[in-house]
PDB file of C-alpha atoms in Angstrom:
ATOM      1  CA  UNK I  58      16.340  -9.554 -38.104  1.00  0.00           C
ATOM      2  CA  UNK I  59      13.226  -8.453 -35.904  1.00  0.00           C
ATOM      3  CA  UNK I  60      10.815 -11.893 -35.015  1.00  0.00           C
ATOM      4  CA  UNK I  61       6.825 -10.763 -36.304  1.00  0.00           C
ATOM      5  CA  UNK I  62       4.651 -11.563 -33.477  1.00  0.00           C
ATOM      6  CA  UNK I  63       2.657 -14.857 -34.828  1.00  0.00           C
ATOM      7  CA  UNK I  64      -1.459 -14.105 -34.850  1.00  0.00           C
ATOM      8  CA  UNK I  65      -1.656 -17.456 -33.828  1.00  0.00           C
ATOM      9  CA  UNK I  66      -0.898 -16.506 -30.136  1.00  0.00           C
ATOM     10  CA  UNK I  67      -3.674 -14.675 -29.537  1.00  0.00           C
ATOM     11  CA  UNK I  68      -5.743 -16.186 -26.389  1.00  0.00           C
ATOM     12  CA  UNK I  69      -9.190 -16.970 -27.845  1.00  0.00           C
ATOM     13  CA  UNK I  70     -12.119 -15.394 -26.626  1.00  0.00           C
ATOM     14  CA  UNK I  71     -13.807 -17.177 -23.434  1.00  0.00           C
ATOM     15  CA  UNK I  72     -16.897 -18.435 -24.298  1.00  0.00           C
ATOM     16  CA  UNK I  73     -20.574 -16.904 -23.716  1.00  0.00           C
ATOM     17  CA  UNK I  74     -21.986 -17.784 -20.107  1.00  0.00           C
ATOM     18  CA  UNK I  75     -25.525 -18.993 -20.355  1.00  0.00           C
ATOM     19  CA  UNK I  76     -27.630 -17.478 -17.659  1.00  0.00           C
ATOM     20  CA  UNK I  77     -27.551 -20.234 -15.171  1.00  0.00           C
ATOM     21  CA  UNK I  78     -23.796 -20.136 -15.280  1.00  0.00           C
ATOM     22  CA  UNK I  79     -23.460 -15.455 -14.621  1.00  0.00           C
ATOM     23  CA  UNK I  80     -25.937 -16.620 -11.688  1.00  0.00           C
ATOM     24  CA  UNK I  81     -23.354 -19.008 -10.312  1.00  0.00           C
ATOM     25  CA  UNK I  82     -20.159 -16.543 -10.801  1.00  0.00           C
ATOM     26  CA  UNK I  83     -22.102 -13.334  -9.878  1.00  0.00           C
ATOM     27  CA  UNK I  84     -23.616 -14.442  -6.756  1.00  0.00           C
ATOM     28  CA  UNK I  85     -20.798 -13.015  -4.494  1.00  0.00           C
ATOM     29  CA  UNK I  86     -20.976  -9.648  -6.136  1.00  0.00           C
ATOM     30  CA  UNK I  87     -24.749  -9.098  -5.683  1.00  0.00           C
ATOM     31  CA  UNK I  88     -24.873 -10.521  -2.368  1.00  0.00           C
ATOM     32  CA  UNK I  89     -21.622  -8.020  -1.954  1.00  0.00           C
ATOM     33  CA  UNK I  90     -24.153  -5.131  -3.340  1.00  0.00           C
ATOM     34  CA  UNK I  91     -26.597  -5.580  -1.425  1.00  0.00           C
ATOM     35  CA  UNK I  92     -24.660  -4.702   1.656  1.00  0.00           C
ATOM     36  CA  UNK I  93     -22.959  -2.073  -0.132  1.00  0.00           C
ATOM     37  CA  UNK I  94     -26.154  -0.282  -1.061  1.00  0.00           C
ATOM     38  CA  UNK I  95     -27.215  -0.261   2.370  1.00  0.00           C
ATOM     39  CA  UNK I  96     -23.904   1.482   3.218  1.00  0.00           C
ATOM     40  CA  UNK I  97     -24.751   3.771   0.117  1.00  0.00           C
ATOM     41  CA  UNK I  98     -28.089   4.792   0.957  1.00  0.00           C
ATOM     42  CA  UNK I  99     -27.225   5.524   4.777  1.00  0.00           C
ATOM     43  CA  UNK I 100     -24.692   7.527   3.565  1.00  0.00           C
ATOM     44  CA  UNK I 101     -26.722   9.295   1.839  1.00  0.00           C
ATOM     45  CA  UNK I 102     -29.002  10.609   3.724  1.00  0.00           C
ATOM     46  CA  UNK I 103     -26.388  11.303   6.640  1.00  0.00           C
ATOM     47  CA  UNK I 104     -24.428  13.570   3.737  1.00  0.00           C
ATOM     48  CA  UNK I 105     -27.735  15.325   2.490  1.00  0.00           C
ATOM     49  CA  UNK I 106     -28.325  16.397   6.049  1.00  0.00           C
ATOM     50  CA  UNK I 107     -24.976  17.686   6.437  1.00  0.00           C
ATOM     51  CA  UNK I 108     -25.289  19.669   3.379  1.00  0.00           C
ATOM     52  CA  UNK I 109     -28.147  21.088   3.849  1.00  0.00           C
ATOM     53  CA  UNK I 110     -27.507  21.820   7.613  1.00  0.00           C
ATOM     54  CA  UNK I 111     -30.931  19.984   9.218  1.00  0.00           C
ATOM     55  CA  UNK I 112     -31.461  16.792   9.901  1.00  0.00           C
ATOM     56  CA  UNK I 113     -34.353  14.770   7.969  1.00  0.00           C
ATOM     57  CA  UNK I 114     -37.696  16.243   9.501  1.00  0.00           C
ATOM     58  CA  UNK I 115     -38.433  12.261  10.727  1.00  0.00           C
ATOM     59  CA  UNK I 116     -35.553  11.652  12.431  1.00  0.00           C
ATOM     60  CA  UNK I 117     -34.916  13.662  15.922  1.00  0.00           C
ATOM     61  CA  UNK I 118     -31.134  14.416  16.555  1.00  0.00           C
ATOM     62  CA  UNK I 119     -30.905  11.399  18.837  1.00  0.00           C
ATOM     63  CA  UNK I 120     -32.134   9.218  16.658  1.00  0.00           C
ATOM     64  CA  UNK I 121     -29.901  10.964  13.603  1.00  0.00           C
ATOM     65  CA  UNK I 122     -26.621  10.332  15.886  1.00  0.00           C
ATOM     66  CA  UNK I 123     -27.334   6.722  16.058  1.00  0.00           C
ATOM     67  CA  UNK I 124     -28.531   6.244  12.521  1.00  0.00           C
ATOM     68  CA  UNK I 125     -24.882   7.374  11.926  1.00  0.00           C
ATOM     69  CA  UNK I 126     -23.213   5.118  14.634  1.00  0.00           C
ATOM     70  CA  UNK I 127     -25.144   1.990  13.433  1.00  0.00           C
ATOM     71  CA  UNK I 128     -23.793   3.309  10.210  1.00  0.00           C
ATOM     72  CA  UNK I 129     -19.744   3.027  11.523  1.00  0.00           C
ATOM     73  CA  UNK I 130     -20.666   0.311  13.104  1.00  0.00           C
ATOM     74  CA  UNK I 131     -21.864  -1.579  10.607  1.00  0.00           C
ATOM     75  CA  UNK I 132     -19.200  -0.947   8.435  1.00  0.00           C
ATOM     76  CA  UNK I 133     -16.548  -1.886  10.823  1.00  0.00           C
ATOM     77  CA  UNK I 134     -18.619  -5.418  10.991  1.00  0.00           C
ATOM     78  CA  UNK I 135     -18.668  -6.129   7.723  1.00  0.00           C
ATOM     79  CA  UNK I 136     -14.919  -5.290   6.784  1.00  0.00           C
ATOM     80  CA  UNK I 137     -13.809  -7.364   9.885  1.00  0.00           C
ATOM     81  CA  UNK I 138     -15.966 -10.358   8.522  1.00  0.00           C
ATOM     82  CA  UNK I 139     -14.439  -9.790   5.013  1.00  0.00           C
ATOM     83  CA  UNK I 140     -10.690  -9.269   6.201  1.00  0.00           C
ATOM     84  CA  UNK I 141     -11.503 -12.763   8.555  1.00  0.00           C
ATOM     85  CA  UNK I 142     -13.923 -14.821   6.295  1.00  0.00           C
ATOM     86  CA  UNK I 143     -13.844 -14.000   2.789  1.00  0.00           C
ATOM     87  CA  UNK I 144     -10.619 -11.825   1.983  1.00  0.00           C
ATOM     88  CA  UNK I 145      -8.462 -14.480   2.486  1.00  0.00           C
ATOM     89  CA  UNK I 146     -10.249 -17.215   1.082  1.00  0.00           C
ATOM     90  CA  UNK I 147     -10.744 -14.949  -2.520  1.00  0.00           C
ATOM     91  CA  UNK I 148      -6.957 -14.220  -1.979  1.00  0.00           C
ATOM     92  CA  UNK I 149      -5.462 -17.956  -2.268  1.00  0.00           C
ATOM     93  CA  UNK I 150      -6.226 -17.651  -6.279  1.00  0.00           C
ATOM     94  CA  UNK I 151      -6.813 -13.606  -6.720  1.00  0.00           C
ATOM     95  CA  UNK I 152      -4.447 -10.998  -6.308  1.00  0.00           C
ATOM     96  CA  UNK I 153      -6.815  -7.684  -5.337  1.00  0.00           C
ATOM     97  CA  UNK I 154      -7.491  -9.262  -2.279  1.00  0.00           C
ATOM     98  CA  UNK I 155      -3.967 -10.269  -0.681  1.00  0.00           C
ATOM     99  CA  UNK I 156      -3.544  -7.678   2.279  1.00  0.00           C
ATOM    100  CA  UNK I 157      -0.809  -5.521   0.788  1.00  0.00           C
ATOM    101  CA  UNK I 158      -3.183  -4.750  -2.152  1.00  0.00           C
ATOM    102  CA  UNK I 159      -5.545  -2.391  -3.111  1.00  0.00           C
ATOM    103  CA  UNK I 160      -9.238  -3.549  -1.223  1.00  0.00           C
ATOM    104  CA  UNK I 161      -6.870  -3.644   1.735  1.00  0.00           C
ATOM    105  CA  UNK I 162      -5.396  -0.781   1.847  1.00  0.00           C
ATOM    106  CA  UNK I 163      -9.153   0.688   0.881  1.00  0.00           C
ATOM    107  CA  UNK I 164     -10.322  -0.650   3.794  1.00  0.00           C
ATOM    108  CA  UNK I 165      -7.420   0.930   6.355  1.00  0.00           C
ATOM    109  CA  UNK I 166      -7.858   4.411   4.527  1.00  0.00           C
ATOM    110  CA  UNK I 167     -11.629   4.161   4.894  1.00  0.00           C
ATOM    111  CA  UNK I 168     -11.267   3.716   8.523  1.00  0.00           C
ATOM    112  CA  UNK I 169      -8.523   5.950   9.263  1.00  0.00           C
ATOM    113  CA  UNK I 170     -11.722   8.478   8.691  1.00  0.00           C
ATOM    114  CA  UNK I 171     -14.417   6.020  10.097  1.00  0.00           C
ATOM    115  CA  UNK I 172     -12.750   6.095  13.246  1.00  0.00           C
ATOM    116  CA  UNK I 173     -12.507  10.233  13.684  1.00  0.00           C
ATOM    117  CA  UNK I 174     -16.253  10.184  12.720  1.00  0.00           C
ATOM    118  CA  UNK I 175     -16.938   7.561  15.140  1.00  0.00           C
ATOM    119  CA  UNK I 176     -15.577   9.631  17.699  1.00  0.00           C
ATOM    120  CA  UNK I 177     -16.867  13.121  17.065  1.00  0.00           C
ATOM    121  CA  UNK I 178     -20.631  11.041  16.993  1.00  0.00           C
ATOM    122  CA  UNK I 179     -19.747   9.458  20.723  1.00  0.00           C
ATOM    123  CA  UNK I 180     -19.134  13.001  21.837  1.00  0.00           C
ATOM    124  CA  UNK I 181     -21.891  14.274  20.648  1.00  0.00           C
ATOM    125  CA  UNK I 182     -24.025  11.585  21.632  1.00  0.00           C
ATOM    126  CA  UNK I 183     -22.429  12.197  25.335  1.00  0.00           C
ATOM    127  CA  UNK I 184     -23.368  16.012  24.813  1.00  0.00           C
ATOM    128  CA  UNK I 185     -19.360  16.421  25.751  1.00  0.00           C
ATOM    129  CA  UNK I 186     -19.755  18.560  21.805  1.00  0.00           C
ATOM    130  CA  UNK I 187     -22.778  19.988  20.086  1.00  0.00           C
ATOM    131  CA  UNK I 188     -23.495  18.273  16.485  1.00  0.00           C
ATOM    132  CA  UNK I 189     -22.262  20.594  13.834  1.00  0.00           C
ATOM    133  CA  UNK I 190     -23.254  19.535  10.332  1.00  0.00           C
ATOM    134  CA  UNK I 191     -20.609  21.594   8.907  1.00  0.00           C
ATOM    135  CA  UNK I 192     -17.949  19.353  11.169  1.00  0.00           C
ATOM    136  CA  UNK I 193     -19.916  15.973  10.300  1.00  0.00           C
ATOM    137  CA  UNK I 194     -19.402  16.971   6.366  1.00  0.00           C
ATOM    138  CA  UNK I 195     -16.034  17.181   7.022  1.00  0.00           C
ATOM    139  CA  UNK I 196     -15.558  14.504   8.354  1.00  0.00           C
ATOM    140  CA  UNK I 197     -17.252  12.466   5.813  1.00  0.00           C
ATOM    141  CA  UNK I 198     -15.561  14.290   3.101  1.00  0.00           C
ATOM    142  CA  UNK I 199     -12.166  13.159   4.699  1.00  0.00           C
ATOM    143  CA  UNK I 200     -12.992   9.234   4.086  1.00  0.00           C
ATOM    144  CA  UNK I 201     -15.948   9.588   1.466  1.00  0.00           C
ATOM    145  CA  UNK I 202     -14.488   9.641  -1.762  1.00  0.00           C
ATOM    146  CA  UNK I 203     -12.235   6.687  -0.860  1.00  0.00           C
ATOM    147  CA  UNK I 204     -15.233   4.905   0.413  1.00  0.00           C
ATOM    148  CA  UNK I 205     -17.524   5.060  -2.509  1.00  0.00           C
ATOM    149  CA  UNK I 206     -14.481   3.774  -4.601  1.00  0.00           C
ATOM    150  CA  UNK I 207     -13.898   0.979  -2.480  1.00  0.00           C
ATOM    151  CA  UNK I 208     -17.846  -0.183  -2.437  1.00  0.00           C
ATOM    152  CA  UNK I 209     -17.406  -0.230  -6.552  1.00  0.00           C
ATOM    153  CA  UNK I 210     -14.099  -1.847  -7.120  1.00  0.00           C
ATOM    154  CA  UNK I 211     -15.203  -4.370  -4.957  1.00  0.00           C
ATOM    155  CA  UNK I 212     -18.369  -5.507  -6.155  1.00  0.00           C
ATOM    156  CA  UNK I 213     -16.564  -5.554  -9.775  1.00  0.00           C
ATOM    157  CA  UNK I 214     -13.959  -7.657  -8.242  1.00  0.00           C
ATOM    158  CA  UNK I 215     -16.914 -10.247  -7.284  1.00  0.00           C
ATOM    159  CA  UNK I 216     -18.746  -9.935 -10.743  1.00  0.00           C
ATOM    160  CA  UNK I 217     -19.069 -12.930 -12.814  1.00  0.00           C
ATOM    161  CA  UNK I 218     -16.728 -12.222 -16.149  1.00  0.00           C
ATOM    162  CA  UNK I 219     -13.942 -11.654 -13.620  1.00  0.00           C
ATOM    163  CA  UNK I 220     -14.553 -14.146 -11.049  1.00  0.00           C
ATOM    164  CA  UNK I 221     -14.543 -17.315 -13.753  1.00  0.00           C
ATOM    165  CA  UNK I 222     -11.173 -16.156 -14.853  1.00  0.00           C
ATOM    166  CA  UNK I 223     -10.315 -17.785 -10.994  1.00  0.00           C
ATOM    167  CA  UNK I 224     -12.822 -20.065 -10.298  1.00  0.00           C
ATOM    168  CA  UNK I 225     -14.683 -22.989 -11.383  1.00  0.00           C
ATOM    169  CA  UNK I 226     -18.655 -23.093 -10.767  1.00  0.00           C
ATOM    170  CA  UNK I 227     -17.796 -25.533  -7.982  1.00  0.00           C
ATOM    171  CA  UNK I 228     -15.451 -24.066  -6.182  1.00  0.00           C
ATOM    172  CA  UNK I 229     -18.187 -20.603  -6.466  1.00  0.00           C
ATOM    173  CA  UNK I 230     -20.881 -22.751  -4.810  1.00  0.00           C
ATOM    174  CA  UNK I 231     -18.592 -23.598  -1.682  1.00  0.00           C
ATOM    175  CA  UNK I 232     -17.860 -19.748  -1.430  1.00  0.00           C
ATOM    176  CA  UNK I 233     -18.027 -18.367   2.284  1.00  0.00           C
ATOM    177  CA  UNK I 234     -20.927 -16.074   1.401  1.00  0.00           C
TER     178      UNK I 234
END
Protein backbone atom coordinates (compact mmCIF):
# COMPACT_ATOMS: atom_id res chain seq x y z
CA UNK A 1 0.00 0.00 0.00
CA UNK A 2 1.39 3.51 -1.21
CA UNK A 3 2.32 5.94 2.22
CA UNK A 4 0.16 9.64 1.52
CA UNK A 5 2.62 12.29 2.05
CA UNK A 6 1.42 13.88 5.62
CA UNK A 7 0.53 17.93 5.13
CA UNK A 8 1.98 18.21 8.31
CA UNK A 9 5.57 18.21 6.80
CA UNK A 10 5.36 21.11 5.08
CA UNK A 11 8.25 23.70 6.26
CA UNK A 12 6.32 26.77 7.45
CA UNK A 13 6.72 29.93 5.89
CA UNK A 14 9.77 32.14 7.31
CA UNK A 15 8.54 34.97 8.86
CA UNK A 16 8.20 38.73 7.49
CA UNK A 17 11.57 40.79 7.94
CA UNK A 18 10.85 44.17 9.39
CA UNK A 19 12.85 46.80 7.64
CA UNK A 20 15.69 47.12 10.01
CA UNK A 21 16.27 43.42 9.70
CA UNK A 22 16.28 43.37 4.96
CA UNK A 23 18.84 46.33 5.85
CA UNK A 24 21.01 43.98 7.86
CA UNK A 25 20.76 40.83 5.30
CA UNK A 26 20.82 43.02 2.12
CA UNK A 27 23.73 45.07 2.87
CA UNK A 28 26.24 42.79 0.97
CA UNK A 29 24.11 42.76 -2.12
CA UNK A 30 23.77 46.57 -2.49
CA UNK A 31 27.17 47.28 -1.55
CA UNK A 32 27.81 44.26 -4.27
CA UNK A 33 25.56 46.57 -6.78
CA UNK A 34 27.03 49.32 -6.45
CA UNK A 35 30.25 48.04 -7.87
CA UNK A 36 28.44 46.12 -10.32
CA UNK A 37 26.68 49.13 -11.77
CA UNK A 38 29.81 50.83 -12.21
CA UNK A 39 30.99 47.81 -14.25
CA UNK A 40 27.48 48.11 -16.03
CA UNK A 41 27.52 51.58 -16.95
CA UNK A 42 31.28 51.50 -18.26
CA UNK A 43 30.28 48.85 -20.22
CA UNK A 44 27.96 50.56 -21.60
CA UNK A 45 29.17 53.21 -23.03
CA UNK A 46 32.38 51.23 -24.28
CA UNK A 47 29.59 48.82 -26.24
CA UNK A 48 27.50 51.88 -27.59
CA UNK A 49 30.69 53.18 -29.12
CA UNK A 50 31.50 50.01 -30.65
CA UNK A 51 28.17 49.80 -32.16
CA UNK A 52 27.88 52.74 -33.45
CA UNK A 53 31.55 52.86 -34.74
CA UNK A 54 32.75 56.47 -32.95
CA UNK A 55 33.79 57.01 -29.86
CA UNK A 56 31.67 59.41 -27.41
CA UNK A 57 32.32 63.03 -28.88
CA UNK A 58 33.97 63.86 -25.07
CA UNK A 59 36.25 61.35 -24.88
CA UNK A 60 39.46 61.46 -27.40
CA UNK A 61 40.66 57.90 -28.46
CA UNK A 62 43.37 58.02 -25.81
CA UNK A 63 41.35 58.73 -23.28
CA UNK A 64 38.54 56.01 -24.71
CA UNK A 65 41.46 53.21 -24.61
CA UNK A 66 42.04 53.82 -21.02
CA UNK A 67 38.45 54.30 -19.98
CA UNK A 68 38.38 50.64 -21.23
CA UNK A 69 41.66 49.45 -19.49
CA UNK A 70 40.60 51.01 -16.11
CA UNK A 71 37.53 49.11 -17.04
CA UNK A 72 39.60 45.38 -17.19
CA UNK A 73 41.37 46.50 -14.67
CA UNK A 74 39.00 47.13 -12.38
CA UNK A 75 37.29 44.12 -12.87
CA UNK A 76 40.25 41.95 -12.43
CA UNK A 77 40.55 43.90 -8.84
CA UNK A 78 37.47 43.29 -7.68
CA UNK A 79 37.13 39.46 -8.60
CA UNK A 80 40.66 38.90 -7.06
CA UNK A 81 39.38 40.66 -3.77
CA UNK A 82 36.18 38.50 -3.94
CA UNK A 83 37.95 35.07 -4.85
CA UNK A 84 40.61 36.21 -1.68
CA UNK A 85 38.27 38.08 0.82
CA UNK A 86 34.76 37.35 0.50
CA UNK A 87 34.25 34.10 -1.73
CA UNK A 88 35.53 32.00 0.69
CA UNK A 89 34.25 33.39 3.70
CA UNK A 90 30.32 33.25 1.99
CA UNK A 91 31.44 29.67 0.97
CA UNK A 92 32.00 28.02 4.61
CA UNK A 93 27.91 28.01 4.91
CA UNK A 94 26.77 28.63 1.01
CA UNK A 95 27.22 26.48 -1.76
CA UNK A 96 27.23 29.10 -5.03
CA UNK A 97 30.31 30.30 -3.86
CA UNK A 98 32.67 27.12 -3.30
CA UNK A 99 35.23 27.36 -6.30
CA UNK A 100 33.97 24.46 -8.39
CA UNK A 101 30.56 26.24 -8.60
CA UNK A 102 28.84 28.45 -10.65
CA UNK A 103 30.16 32.40 -9.55
CA UNK A 104 33.48 30.65 -10.01
CA UNK A 105 33.44 29.32 -12.95
CA UNK A 106 31.58 32.86 -14.04
CA UNK A 107 34.39 34.53 -13.05
CA UNK A 108 37.19 32.23 -15.15
CA UNK A 109 34.81 32.42 -18.30
CA UNK A 110 34.50 36.18 -17.88
CA UNK A 111 38.16 36.51 -17.97
CA UNK A 112 39.06 34.04 -20.45
CA UNK A 113 37.53 37.15 -22.67
CA UNK A 114 38.76 39.98 -20.28
CA UNK A 115 42.11 38.96 -20.89
CA UNK A 116 41.97 38.94 -25.06
CA UNK A 117 40.34 42.43 -24.65
CA UNK A 118 42.96 43.48 -22.35
CA UNK A 119 45.38 42.71 -24.84
CA UNK A 120 44.01 43.97 -28.12
CA UNK A 121 43.55 47.57 -25.83
CA UNK A 122 47.57 47.37 -24.84
CA UNK A 123 48.24 47.11 -28.53
CA UNK A 124 46.38 49.62 -29.46
CA UNK A 125 47.34 51.82 -26.81
CA UNK A 126 51.14 50.99 -28.03
CA UNK A 127 49.89 51.93 -31.67
CA UNK A 128 51.49 48.20 -32.45
CA UNK A 129 47.26 47.89 -33.98
CA UNK A 130 44.82 50.57 -34.97
CA UNK A 131 41.44 50.52 -32.73
CA UNK A 132 38.75 48.88 -34.72
CA UNK A 133 35.32 49.14 -33.13
CA UNK A 134 34.12 46.34 -35.12
CA UNK A 135 37.15 44.09 -33.39
CA UNK A 136 36.45 45.74 -29.81
CA UNK A 137 32.57 44.51 -30.27
CA UNK A 138 33.80 41.34 -30.78
CA UNK A 139 35.59 41.05 -28.35
CA UNK A 140 33.11 42.15 -25.87
CA UNK A 141 30.52 40.03 -27.40
CA UNK A 142 32.87 36.97 -26.71
CA UNK A 143 32.71 37.53 -22.70
CA UNK A 144 29.56 39.94 -22.50
CA UNK A 145 26.69 37.88 -22.19
CA UNK A 146 28.42 35.75 -19.53
CA UNK A 147 29.37 38.88 -17.77
CA UNK A 148 26.08 40.56 -17.37
CA UNK A 149 24.81 37.13 -15.99
CA UNK A 150 27.39 36.88 -13.56
CA UNK A 151 26.87 40.72 -12.18
CA UNK A 152 22.96 39.49 -11.58
CA UNK A 153 23.27 36.09 -10.11
CA UNK A 154 25.54 37.50 -7.85
CA UNK A 155 23.96 40.34 -6.36
CA UNK A 156 20.79 37.87 -5.92
CA UNK A 157 23.07 35.54 -4.22
CA UNK A 158 23.84 38.54 -1.61
CA UNK A 159 20.09 39.68 -1.32
CA UNK A 160 18.47 39.49 1.95
CA UNK A 161 15.56 36.58 1.57
CA UNK A 162 18.45 34.35 0.49
CA UNK A 163 21.21 35.37 2.63
CA UNK A 164 19.05 34.73 6.14
CA UNK A 165 18.44 31.25 4.94
CA UNK A 166 22.59 31.10 5.96
CA UNK A 167 23.14 33.62 8.27
CA UNK A 168 22.18 35.14 11.42
CA UNK A 169 22.05 39.15 11.68
CA UNK A 170 25.28 38.76 13.65
CA UNK A 171 27.25 36.86 11.80
CA UNK A 172 25.94 39.60 8.59
CA UNK A 173 27.37 42.49 10.64
CA UNK A 174 30.96 40.82 10.90
CA UNK A 175 30.77 40.28 7.02
CA UNK A 176 34.14 41.21 5.14
CA UNK A 177 32.40 43.96 3.17
Amino acid sequence: MAEIANPQTVEPATPKMTAADFRVYNNMAEHMNYFHNNFRATWKILYAACSSGKRPSNMSLRQFISTAEQFCHHLTVHHTIEEQHIFPVLATKMPVFRRELELLTQHKQIHQGLDKFEAYLEKCRSGEQDLRMDELKALMDGFGDVLWQHLDDEVKQLGAENMRKYWTKDEMRRMPM
